[in-house]
């Protein structure tokens, strides 16, 4: 009877698996703060992608970990760079069976670790960054990406990327906009996962955790600029924001169950303080109940296995 009247569903196809791939890695490298998650080699990435798709996961979100970084994040627009090669690998391997997505941001590629390029005064230059994002979008599309995920929170990024893609003929490449992304301490383990060089924080471009209404403005702007999906991130501390966004958005809504949310459950479970499987499924179901159509989670493959 509970199943009959259940108000929310959690299905494998609603889950997206974020994946890390490290340049030049011969073997997958464990990430200490995210037990069970690795920086993949090209080879292990392909295998893990097949495993995820076989489990029914609806999409894969790729993050590259380059060996060399510079001020403008050149590796992001190098067709032989780690992320673009990984996109091509996955497009070939599982491109007909799932949605291949890539993070579209400079932070993994810049030596200062910021999501954009810096101006003379050391602060992030929004409009100069848009030009880099436009180039990056075209590179990723040339590599075969289906959907790009701009996560840098620059003003006007969705419009700049949409127009660059269209001009280059990639009219079918979709945009999953990180619209309401907060300056969150829960991204902590991710910074280790991508070997981030960031000193300081991203408070000049990511949202203040105190703000709820502001998220709706960010979402409205992104939809007007051409976002195909909008995202709220992190998920669990922001279910109120997610619920607001789901109520007003005309496009599908995603939520990112981020690294810190993952690691907290894993740490508690490793200590025997929490029922791991029950906690994971409850967290993911809560994100769906709050209104997410799509959930990005490091548990995607495992949870998909439990759900089928
Ligand atoms: C930026 C980006 C971040 C995450 C995804 N994309 C980190 C940040 O903004 O500092 C965080 C993901 C997570 O914590 O799981 N490219």
Coordinates of C-alpha atoms in Angstrom, one line a residue, residues 56-234:
X56 CA 20.9 2.2 -16.1
X57 CA 22.5 5.5 -15.1
X58 CA 21.0 8.3 -17.3
X59 CA 24.1 10.5 -17.8
X60 CA 27.8 10.9 -17.1
X61 CA 29.4 14.3 -16.0
X62 CA 33.1 14.5 -16.7
X63 CA 35.8 16.4 -14.9
X64 CA 39.4 16.6 -16.1
X65 CA 42.5 16.7 -13.9
X66 CA 45.3 18.1 -16.1
X67 CA 49.0 17.7 -15.4
X68 CA 49.8 21.3 -16.4
X69 CA 48.0 24.4 -15.5
X70 CA 48.4 28.1 -16.4
X71 CA 46.8 31.4 -15.9
X72 CA 44.2 31.1 -18.7
X73 CA 43.6 27.3 -18.4
X74 CA 45.0 26.4 -21.8
X75 CA 44.4 22.7 -21.2
X76 CA 40.7 23.3 -21.4
X77 CA 40.8 24.2 -25.0
X78 CA 43.5 21.8 -26.1
X79 CA 41.8 19.1 -28.3
X80 CA 44.4 16.7 -26.9
X81 CA 43.8 17.9 -23.3
X82 CA 42.6 15.4 -20.7
X83 CA 39.0 16.4 -20.7
X84 CA 38.4 16.7 -24.4
X85 CA 40.1 13.3 -25.0
X86 CA 37.9 11.8 -22.3
X87 CA 34.8 13.2 -23.9
X88 CA 35.8 11.6 -27.2
X89 CA 36.5 8.3 -25.5
X90 CA 33.1 8.2 -23.8
X91 CA 31.2 9.5 -26.9
X92 CA 32.7 6.5 -28.8
X93 CA 32.2 4.0 -26.0
X94 CA 28.8 4.8 -24.6
X95 CA 27.6 7.8 -26.7
X96 CA 24.6 6.0 -28.1
X97 CA 23.5 4.7 -24.7
X98 CA 23.7 7.7 -22.4
X99 CA 24.1 11.4 -22.2
X100 CA 27.8 12.4 -22.2
X101 CA 28.2 15.7 -20.2
X102 CA 31.3 17.7 -19.3
X103 CA 32.0 20.3 -16.7
X104 CA 32.6 23.6 -18.6
X105 CA 34.7 25.6 -16.2
X106 CA 38.3 26.7 -16.0
X107 CA 39.1 26.0 -12.3
X108 CA 40.7 22.6 -12.9
X109 CA 42.9 24.1 -15.6
X110 CA 44.1 27.4 -14.0
X111 CA 47.2 27.6 -11.8
X112 CA 45.3 30.1 -9.5
X113 CA 42.4 27.7 -9.3
X114 CA 39.7 30.2 -10.1
X115 CA 36.8 29.5 -12.4
X116 CA 37.8 32.3 -14.7
X117 CA 40.7 34.3 -15.9
X118 CA 42.0 37.1 -13.7
X119 CA 42.1 40.8 -14.5
X120 CA 45.0 43.1 -13.6
X121 CA 43.8 43.6 -10.0
X122 CA 43.7 39.8 -9.4
X123 CA 39.9 39.5 -9.4
X124 CA 38.1 37.3 -11.8
X125 CA 37.4 39.1 -15.1
X126 CA 33.8 38.0 -16.0
X127 CA 33.7 39.1 -19.7
X128 CA 37.2 37.8 -20.5
X129 CA 36.2 34.5 -19.0
X130 CA 33.1 34.3 -21.2
X131 CA 35.4 34.2 -24.3
X132 CA 37.3 31.3 -22.8
X133 CA 34.0 29.5 -22.0
X134 CA 32.9 30.0 -25.6
X135 CA 36.1 28.4 -26.9
X136 CA 35.8 25.6 -24.4
X137 CA 32.3 24.8 -25.4
X138 CA 33.2 24.5 -29.1
X139 CA 36.2 22.3 -28.1
X140 CA 34.0 20.0 -26.1
X141 CA 31.3 19.9 -28.8
X142 CA 34.0 19.0 -31.4
X143 CA 35.0 16.1 -29.1
X144 CA 31.5 14.8 -29.1
X145 CA 29.9 16.1 -25.9
X146 CA 26.1 15.9 -25.8
X147 CA 25.5 18.4 -23.0
X148 CA 27.8 21.0 -21.4
X149 CA 27.7 22.0 -17.8
X150 CA 28.9 25.6 -17.2
X151 CA 29.7 25.7 -13.5
X152 CA 31.6 28.9 -13.2
X153 CA 28.7 31.3 -12.2
X154 CA 29.9 34.0 -14.6
X155 CA 27.1 36.5 -15.6
X156 CA 26.0 35.8 -19.2
X157 CA 27.8 32.4 -19.5
X158 CA 24.8 30.6 -20.9
X159 CA 24.1 33.1 -23.6
X160 CA 27.8 33.2 -24.6
X161 CA 28.1 29.5 -24.8
X162 CA 24.8 29.1 -26.7
X163 CA 25.8 31.5 -29.3
X164 CA 29.3 30.1 -29.7
X165 CA 27.8 26.6 -30.1
X166 CA 25.2 27.8 -32.6
X167 CA 27.7 29.7 -34.7
X168 CA 30.0 26.7 -34.9
X169 CA 27.1 24.5 -36.0
X170 CA 26.6 22.6 -32.7
X171 CA 22.9 23.5 -32.4
X172 CA 22.0 20.2 -30.8
X173 CA 24.5 20.4 -28.0
X174 CA 22.5 21.1 -24.8
X175 CA 23.3 23.3 -21.8
X176 CA 22.9 22.1 -18.2
X177 CA 23.4 25.4 -16.4
X178 CA 24.7 25.5 -12.9
X179 CA 22.3 28.3 -12.1
X180 CA 22.0 28.5 -8.4
X181 CA 25.5 27.4 -7.2
X182 CA 26.4 28.5 -3.7
X183 CA 29.8 29.3 -2.2
X184 CA 29.7 26.1 -0.2
X185 CA 32.1 24.4 2.3
X186 CA 30.5 21.1 1.0
X187 CA 32.7 21.3 -2.1
X188 CA 35.7 20.6 0.1
X189 CA 36.5 17.0 -0.9
X190 CA 36.0 17.9 -4.6
X191 CA 38.9 20.3 -4.4
X192 CA 41.1 17.3 -3.5
X193 CA 39.5 15.2 -6.2
X194 CA 40.5 17.6 -8.9
X195 CA 43.8 18.7 -7.3
X196 CA 42.5 22.3 -7.1
X197 CA 45.1 25.1 -6.7
X198 CA 42.6 27.5 -5.2
X199 CA 43.7 29.7 -2.4
X200 CA 40.8 31.5 -0.8
X201 CA 37.2 31.2 -1.9
X202 CA 34.7 31.8 -4.7
X203 CA 32.5 34.3 -2.9
X204 CA 32.8 36.9 -5.6
X205 CA 30.9 34.7 -8.1
X206 CA 29.1 31.9 -6.2
X207 CA 26.0 32.6 -4.2
X208 CA 25.7 33.5 -0.5
X209 CA 24.2 30.5 1.4
X210 CA 21.9 33.0 3.1
X211 CA 20.0 33.8 -0.1
X212 CA 17.0 32.0 -1.4
X213 CA 15.2 34.5 -3.6
X214 CA 18.4 35.3 -5.5
X215 CA 18.5 31.8 -6.8
X216 CA 15.2 32.4 -8.7
X217 CA 16.7 35.4 -10.4
X218 CA 19.8 33.4 -11.5
X219 CA 17.5 30.6 -12.8
X220 CA 15.3 33.1 -14.7
X221 CA 18.3 34.7 -16.4
X222 CA 19.8 31.3 -17.4
X223 CA 16.5 30.1 -18.9
X224 CA 16.2 33.4 -20.8
X225 CA 19.7 32.9 -22.1
X226 CA 18.9 29.4 -23.4
X227 CA 19.6 26.9 -20.6
X228 CA 18.0 23.5 -21.4
X229 CA 18.2 22.4 -17.8
X230 CA 19.0 24.4 -14.7
X231 CA 20.7 23.1 -11.6
X232 CA 20.8 23.8 -7.9
X233 CA 24.0 23.0 -6.0
X234 CA 24.7 21.7 -3.3

